Amino acid sequence: MKMTRLIAAGLAALGLSAAAGAAPGDYKAPEHHHWHHSGPFGTYDRAAVQRGYQIYVEVCASCHSMDLLSFRNLGERGGPFEDERFPNANDNPLVMQLAASYTRQWDGEVDDAGDPRIRPGIPADTFPAPYENEQIARGSNNGALPPDLSVMTRARHHGTDYVRSLMLGYTDAPEGVEMGPGQYYNEYFGPISMAPQLVDGLIEYADGTEATQEQMAEDIAVFLTWAADPHQDIRKQTGLMVLLFLFVLTILVYLAYRQIWANVKH
Ligand code: HEC
């Protein structure tokens, strides 16, 4: 299945259409959507990243890990819960509170009764994985493994568009497509072992935004994009400063050139 998709993606990239008919793997390219963070000057929509975080925690985190993300990342520069008063994200009370809402087991430590010793989470912890190991994860998902979402938007072509499309792409399976047990049909993936996740009003947004399916699909896509590339805003800002600097330097060099050669006949 993976291989078919890879080959299909390769063919699509070459502008060739993939194998005939509605075979598994013959999926649609993600729908193009305009994002606040696209383009050379675009920055993340902070409110959308926050809402997307809420969706991840309330919906996706029960199956998908985000191993590369730690709580303090949320409060770092450019993060959804950045706060000027706390340049060190470890001191950010909101981040501390979010981290502490999960408990952790001290590595290998047990209490007097021999039970694992539990501590509250701290900002340096990474997000807890929903399953203890791959076998349990597969066992709970009809044999399919919910992939880690830390860098998902980078692992797929047009990743932000892809996540949004995938969330909205559930339809009835076209005729002739063989569906495995516990599979659903998604126009952007084919038969998939993940049930449709987002329905209107599924969650209640902390900021009062109406939680339509479309809105949630957008927000989770933005959150996952931020998570996969949290320093994008800073990078773009630096790029802009460099360009400005070069522009000013060009003018100075030109003026110097005029000055130096001013009295030379030519
Ligand atoms: C009940 C478990 C479950 C929940 C909840 C869940 N997923 Fe999944 N997800 C899966 C499984 C299982 C797969 C693997 C599907 C497959 O390979 O057929 C998957 C696959 C994916 C993929 C990868 C598709 C690809 O191209 O490989 C993405 C992206 C994804 N899920 C996003 C999400 C998001 C975003 C949410 C929250 C809104 C979410 N999932 C909630 C079980 C879940």
JSON list of C-alpha atoms in Angstrom, two decimals, residues 49-160:
[
{"chain": "A", "resi": 49, "resn": "VAL", "atom": "CA", "xyz": [-2.21, 27.47, 16.04]},
{"chain": "A", "resi": 50, "resn": "GLN", "atom": "CA", "xyz": [-3.78, 27.71, 19.50]},
{"chain": "A", "resi": 51, "resn": "ARG", "atom": "CA", "xyz": [-7.07, 26.29, 18.27]},
{"chain": "A", "resi": 52, "resn": "GLY", "atom": "CA", "xyz": [-5.22, 23.55, 16.40]},
{"chain": "A", "resi": 53, "resn": "TYR", "atom": "CA", "xyz": [-3.39, 22.64, 19.57]},
{"chain": "A", "resi": 54, "resn": "GLN", "atom": "CA", "xyz": [-6.74, 22.25, 21.30]},
{"chain": "A", "resi": 55, "resn": "ILE", "atom": "CA", "xyz": [-7.89, 19.88, 18.55]},
{"chain": "A", "resi": 56, "resn": "TYR", "atom": "CA", "xyz": [-4.71, 17.86, 18.75]},
{"chain": "A", "resi": 57, "resn": "VAL", "atom": "CA", "xyz": [-5.09, 17.42, 22.49]},
{"chain": "A", "resi": 58, "resn": "GLU", "atom": "CA", "xyz": [-8.82, 16.76, 22.51]},
{"chain": "A", "resi": 59, "resn": "VAL", "atom": "CA", "xyz": [-9.10, 14.65, 19.36]},
{"chain": "A", "resi": 60, "resn": "CYS", "atom": "CA", "xyz": [-5.91, 13.38, 17.74]},
{"chain": "A", "resi": 61, "resn": "ALA", "atom": "CA", "xyz": [-3.73, 12.75, 20.79]},
{"chain": "A", "resi": 62, "resn": "SER", "atom": "CA", "xyz": [-5.70, 9.65, 21.75]},
{"chain": "A", "resi": 63, "resn": "CYS", "atom": "CA", "xyz": [-4.13, 7.87, 18.76]},
{"chain": "A", "resi": 64, "resn": "HIS", "atom": "CA", "xyz": [-1.24, 9.97, 17.42]},
{"chain": "A", "resi": 65, "resn": "SER", "atom": "CA", "xyz": [1.99, 10.79, 19.22]},
{"chain": "A", "resi": 66, "resn": "MET", "atom": "CA", "xyz": [4.02, 13.95, 18.66]},
{"chain": "A", "resi": 67, "resn": "ASP", "atom": "CA", "xyz": [7.39, 12.74, 19.89]},
{"chain": "A", "resi": 68, "resn": "LEU", "atom": "CA", "xyz": [9.40, 15.75, 18.79]},
{"chain": "A", "resi": 69, "resn": "LEU", "atom": "CA", "xyz": [7.27, 18.34, 20.51]},
{"chain": "A", "resi": 70, "resn": "SER", "atom": "CA", "xyz": [7.80, 19.28, 24.12]},
{"chain": "A", "resi": 71, "resn": "PHE", "atom": "CA", "xyz": [5.51, 21.45, 26.19]},
{"chain": "A", "resi": 72, "resn": "ARG", "atom": "CA", "xyz": [8.00, 24.28, 26.41]},
{"chain": "A", "resi": 73, "resn": "ASN", "atom": "CA", "xyz": [8.00, 24.57, 22.60]},
{"chain": "A", "resi": 74, "resn": "LEU", "atom": "CA", "xyz": [4.47, 25.92, 22.97]},
{"chain": "A", "resi": 75, "resn": "GLY", "atom": "CA", "xyz": [5.77, 28.92, 24.90]},
{"chain": "A", "resi": 76, "resn": "GLU", "atom": "CA", "xyz": [8.92, 29.58, 22.88]},
{"chain": "A", "resi": 77, "resn": "ARG", "atom": "CA", "xyz": [9.32, 32.46, 20.48]},
{"chain": "A", "resi": 78, "resn": "GLY", "atom": "CA", "xyz": [6.81, 32.01, 17.68]},
{"chain": "A", "resi": 79, "resn": "GLY", "atom": "CA", "xyz": [4.92, 29.35, 19.65]},
{"chain": "A", "resi": 80, "resn": "PRO", "atom": "CA", "xyz": [1.16, 29.47, 20.24]},
{"chain": "A", "resi": 81, "resn": "PHE", "atom": "CA", "xyz": [1.51, 30.40, 23.92]},
{"chain": "A", "resi": 82, "resn": "GLU", "atom": "CA", "xyz": [4.54, 32.68, 23.69]},
{"chain": "A", "resi": 83, "resn": "ASP", "atom": "CA", "xyz": [4.45, 35.36, 26.36]},
{"chain": "A", "resi": 84, "resn": "GLU", "atom": "CA", "xyz": [6.87, 38.31, 26.43]},
{"chain": "A", "resi": 85, "resn": "ARG", "atom": "CA", "xyz": [6.89, 38.25, 30.22]},
{"chain": "A", "resi": 86, "resn": "PHE", "atom": "CA", "xyz": [8.42, 34.80, 30.17]},
{"chain": "A", "resi": 87, "resn": "PRO", "atom": "CA", "xyz": [11.30, 34.72, 27.70]},
{"chain": "A", "resi": 88, "resn": "ASN", "atom": "CA", "xyz": [12.24, 31.36, 29.17]},
{"chain": "A", "resi": 89, "resn": "ALA", "atom": "CA", "xyz": [9.31, 29.15, 28.23]},
{"chain": "A", "resi": 90, "resn": "ASN", "atom": "CA", "xyz": [10.00, 26.92, 31.23]},
{"chain": "A", "resi": 91, "resn": "ASP", "atom": "CA", "xyz": [8.72, 29.76, 33.46]},
{"chain": "A", "resi": 92, "resn": "ASN", "atom": "CA", "xyz": [5.56, 30.35, 31.47]},
{"chain": "A", "resi": 93, "resn": "PRO", "atom": "CA", "xyz": [2.70, 29.46, 33.87]},
{"chain": "A", "resi": 94, "resn": "LEU", "atom": "CA", "xyz": [0.38, 28.38, 31.07]},
{"chain": "A", "resi": 95, "resn": "VAL", "atom": "CA", "xyz": [3.02, 26.01, 29.70]},
{"chain": "A", "resi": 96, "resn": "MET", "atom": "CA", "xyz": [3.68, 24.68, 33.19]},
{"chain": "A", "resi": 97, "resn": "GLN", "atom": "CA", "xyz": [-0.01, 24.13, 33.69]},
{"chain": "A", "resi": 98, "resn": "LEU", "atom": "CA", "xyz": [-0.41, 22.32, 30.35]},
{"chain": "A", "resi": 99, "resn": "ALA", "atom": "CA", "xyz": [2.56, 20.09, 31.12]},
{"chain": "A", "resi": 100, "resn": "ALA", "atom": "CA", "xyz": [1.33, 19.36, 34.63]},
{"chain": "A", "resi": 101, "resn": "SER", "atom": "CA", "xyz": [-2.04, 18.23, 33.32]},
{"chain": "A", "resi": 102, "resn": "TYR", "atom": "CA", "xyz": [-0.27, 15.01, 32.33]},
{"chain": "A", "resi": 103, "resn": "THR", "atom": "CA", "xyz": [1.43, 12.74, 34.79]},
{"chain": "A", "resi": 104, "resn": "ARG", "atom": "CA", "xyz": [4.68, 10.93, 34.22]},
{"chain": "A", "resi": 105, "resn": "GLN", "atom": "CA", "xyz": [6.40, 7.95, 35.66]},
{"chain": "A", "resi": 106, "resn": "TRP", "atom": "CA", "xyz": [9.80, 8.56, 37.17]},
{"chain": "A", "resi": 107, "resn": "ASP", "atom": "CA", "xyz": [12.26, 6.52, 35.15]},
{"chain": "A", "resi": 108, "resn": "GLY", "atom": "CA", "xyz": [12.37, 3.09, 36.72]},
{"chain": "A", "resi": 109, "resn": "GLU", "atom": "CA", "xyz": [11.50, 4.40, 40.18]},
{"chain": "A", "resi": 110, "resn": "VAL", "atom": "CA", "xyz": [8.96, 2.62, 42.32]},
{"chain": "A", "resi": 111, "resn": "ASP", "atom": "CA", "xyz": [7.33, 3.48, 45.63]},
{"chain": "A", "resi": 112, "resn": "ASP", "atom": "CA", "xyz": [7.41, 1.37, 48.79]},
{"chain": "A", "resi": 113, "resn": "ALA", "atom": "CA", "xyz": [4.61, -0.82, 47.50]},
{"chain": "A", "resi": 114, "resn": "GLY", "atom": "CA", "xyz": [6.54, -1.45, 44.28]},
{"chain": "A", "resi": 115, "resn": "ASP", "atom": "CA", "xyz": [4.22, 0.63, 42.13]},
{"chain": "A", "resi": 116, "resn": "PRO", "atom": "CA", "xyz": [5.67, 3.08, 39.60]},
{"chain": "A", "resi": 117, "resn": "ARG", "atom": "CA", "xyz": [6.28, 6.51, 41.11]},
{"chain": "A", "resi": 118, "resn": "ILE", "atom": "CA", "xyz": [4.29, 9.21, 39.39]},
{"chain": "A", "resi": 119, "resn": "ARG", "atom": "CA", "xyz": [5.27, 12.85, 39.01]},
{"chain": "A", "resi": 120, "resn": "PRO", "atom": "CA", "xyz": [3.45, 15.77, 37.40]},
{"chain": "A", "resi": 121, "resn": "GLY", "atom": "CA", "xyz": [4.66, 16.73, 33.93]},
{"chain": "A", "resi": 122, "resn": "ILE", "atom": "CA", "xyz": [7.14, 19.57, 33.47]},
{"chain": "A", "resi": 123, "resn": "PRO", "atom": "CA", "xyz": [7.65, 21.88, 30.45]},
{"chain": "A", "resi": 124, "resn": "ALA", "atom": "CA", "xyz": [10.71, 19.93, 29.27]},
{"chain": "A", "resi": 125, "resn": "ASP", "atom": "CA", "xyz": [8.65, 16.75, 28.83]},
{"chain": "A", "resi": 126, "resn": "THR", "atom": "CA", "xyz": [7.69, 15.75, 25.34]},
{"chain": "A", "resi": 127, "resn": "PHE", "atom": "CA", "xyz": [4.07, 15.02, 24.61]},
{"chain": "A", "resi": 128, "resn": "PRO", "atom": "CA", "xyz": [3.04, 11.67, 26.03]},
{"chain": "A", "resi": 129, "resn": "ALA", "atom": "CA", "xyz": [2.48, 8.96, 23.44]},
{"chain": "A", "resi": 130, "resn": "PRO", "atom": "CA", "xyz": [-0.99, 7.43, 23.50]},
{"chain": "A", "resi": 131, "resn": "TYR", "atom": "CA", "xyz": [0.20, 3.83, 23.21]},
{"chain": "A", "resi": 132, "resn": "GLU", "atom": "CA", "xyz": [2.99, 2.08, 25.00]},
{"chain": "A", "resi": 133, "resn": "ASN", "atom": "CA", "xyz": [4.35, 0.45, 21.87]},
{"chain": "A", "resi": 134, "resn": "GLU", "atom": "CA", "xyz": [3.66, -0.18, 18.20]},
{"chain": "A", "resi": 135, "resn": "GLN", "atom": "CA", "xyz": [1.97, -3.52, 18.79]},
{"chain": "A", "resi": 136, "resn": "ILE", "atom": "CA", "xyz": [-0.59, -2.03, 21.15]},
{"chain": "A", "resi": 137, "resn": "ALA", "atom": "CA", "xyz": [-1.12, 0.89, 18.74]},
{"chain": "A", "resi": 138, "resn": "ARG", "atom": "CA", "xyz": [-1.80, -1.47, 15.86]},
{"chain": "A", "resi": 139, "resn": "GLY", "atom": "CA", "xyz": [-3.91, -3.73, 18.03]},
{"chain": "A", "resi": 140, "resn": "SER", "atom": "CA", "xyz": [-6.20, -0.80, 18.79]},
{"chain": "A", "resi": 141, "resn": "ASN", "atom": "CA", "xyz": [-6.45, 0.35, 15.17]},
{"chain": "A", "resi": 142, "resn": "ASN", "atom": "CA", "xyz": [-7.28, -2.70, 13.08]},
{"chain": "A", "resi": 143, "resn": "GLY", "atom": "CA", "xyz": [-3.62, -3.40, 12.47]},
{"chain": "A", "resi": 144, "resn": "ALA", "atom": "CA", "xyz": [-2.82, 0.11, 11.16]},
{"chain": "A", "resi": 145, "resn": "LEU", "atom": "CA", "xyz": [-0.30, 2.31, 12.90]},
{"chain": "A", "resi": 146, "resn": "PRO", "atom": "CA", "xyz": [-1.32, 5.91, 13.57]},
{"chain": "A", "resi": 147, "resn": "PRO", "atom": "CA", "xyz": [1.86, 7.73, 12.53]},
{"chain": "A", "resi": 148, "resn": "ASP", "atom": "CA", "xyz": [3.64, 10.28, 14.71]},
{"chain": "A", "resi": 149, "resn": "LEU", "atom": "CA", "xyz": [2.43, 13.74, 13.68]},
{"chain": "A", "resi": 150, "resn": "SER", "atom": "CA", "xyz": [5.51, 15.80, 14.68]},
{"chain": "A", "resi": 151, "resn": "VAL", "atom": "CA", "xyz": [6.70, 16.35, 11.13]},
{"chain": "A", "resi": 152, "resn": "MET", "atom": "CA", "xyz": [3.73, 15.06, 9.17]},
{"chain": "A", "resi": 153, "resn": "THR", "atom": "CA", "xyz": [3.26, 18.28, 7.17]},
{"chain": "A", "resi": 154, "resn": "ARG", "atom": "CA", "xyz": [6.84, 17.99, 5.96]},
{"chain": "A", "resi": 155, "resn": "ALA", "atom": "CA", "xyz": [6.56, 14.31, 5.18]},
{"chain": "A", "resi": 156, "resn": "ARG", "atom": "CA", "xyz": [3.76, 14.85, 2.65]},
{"chain": "A", "resi": 157, "resn": "HIS", "atom": "CA", "xyz": [3.68, 16.96, -0.47]},
{"chain": "A", "resi": 158, "resn": "HIS", "atom": "CA", "xyz": [1.90, 20.24, 0.21]},
{"chain": "A", "resi": 159, "resn": "GLY", "atom": "CA", "xyz": [1.62, 19.01, 3.78]},
{"chain": "A", "resi": 160, "resn": "THR", "atom": "CA", "xyz": [-0.61, 21.76, 5.18]}
]
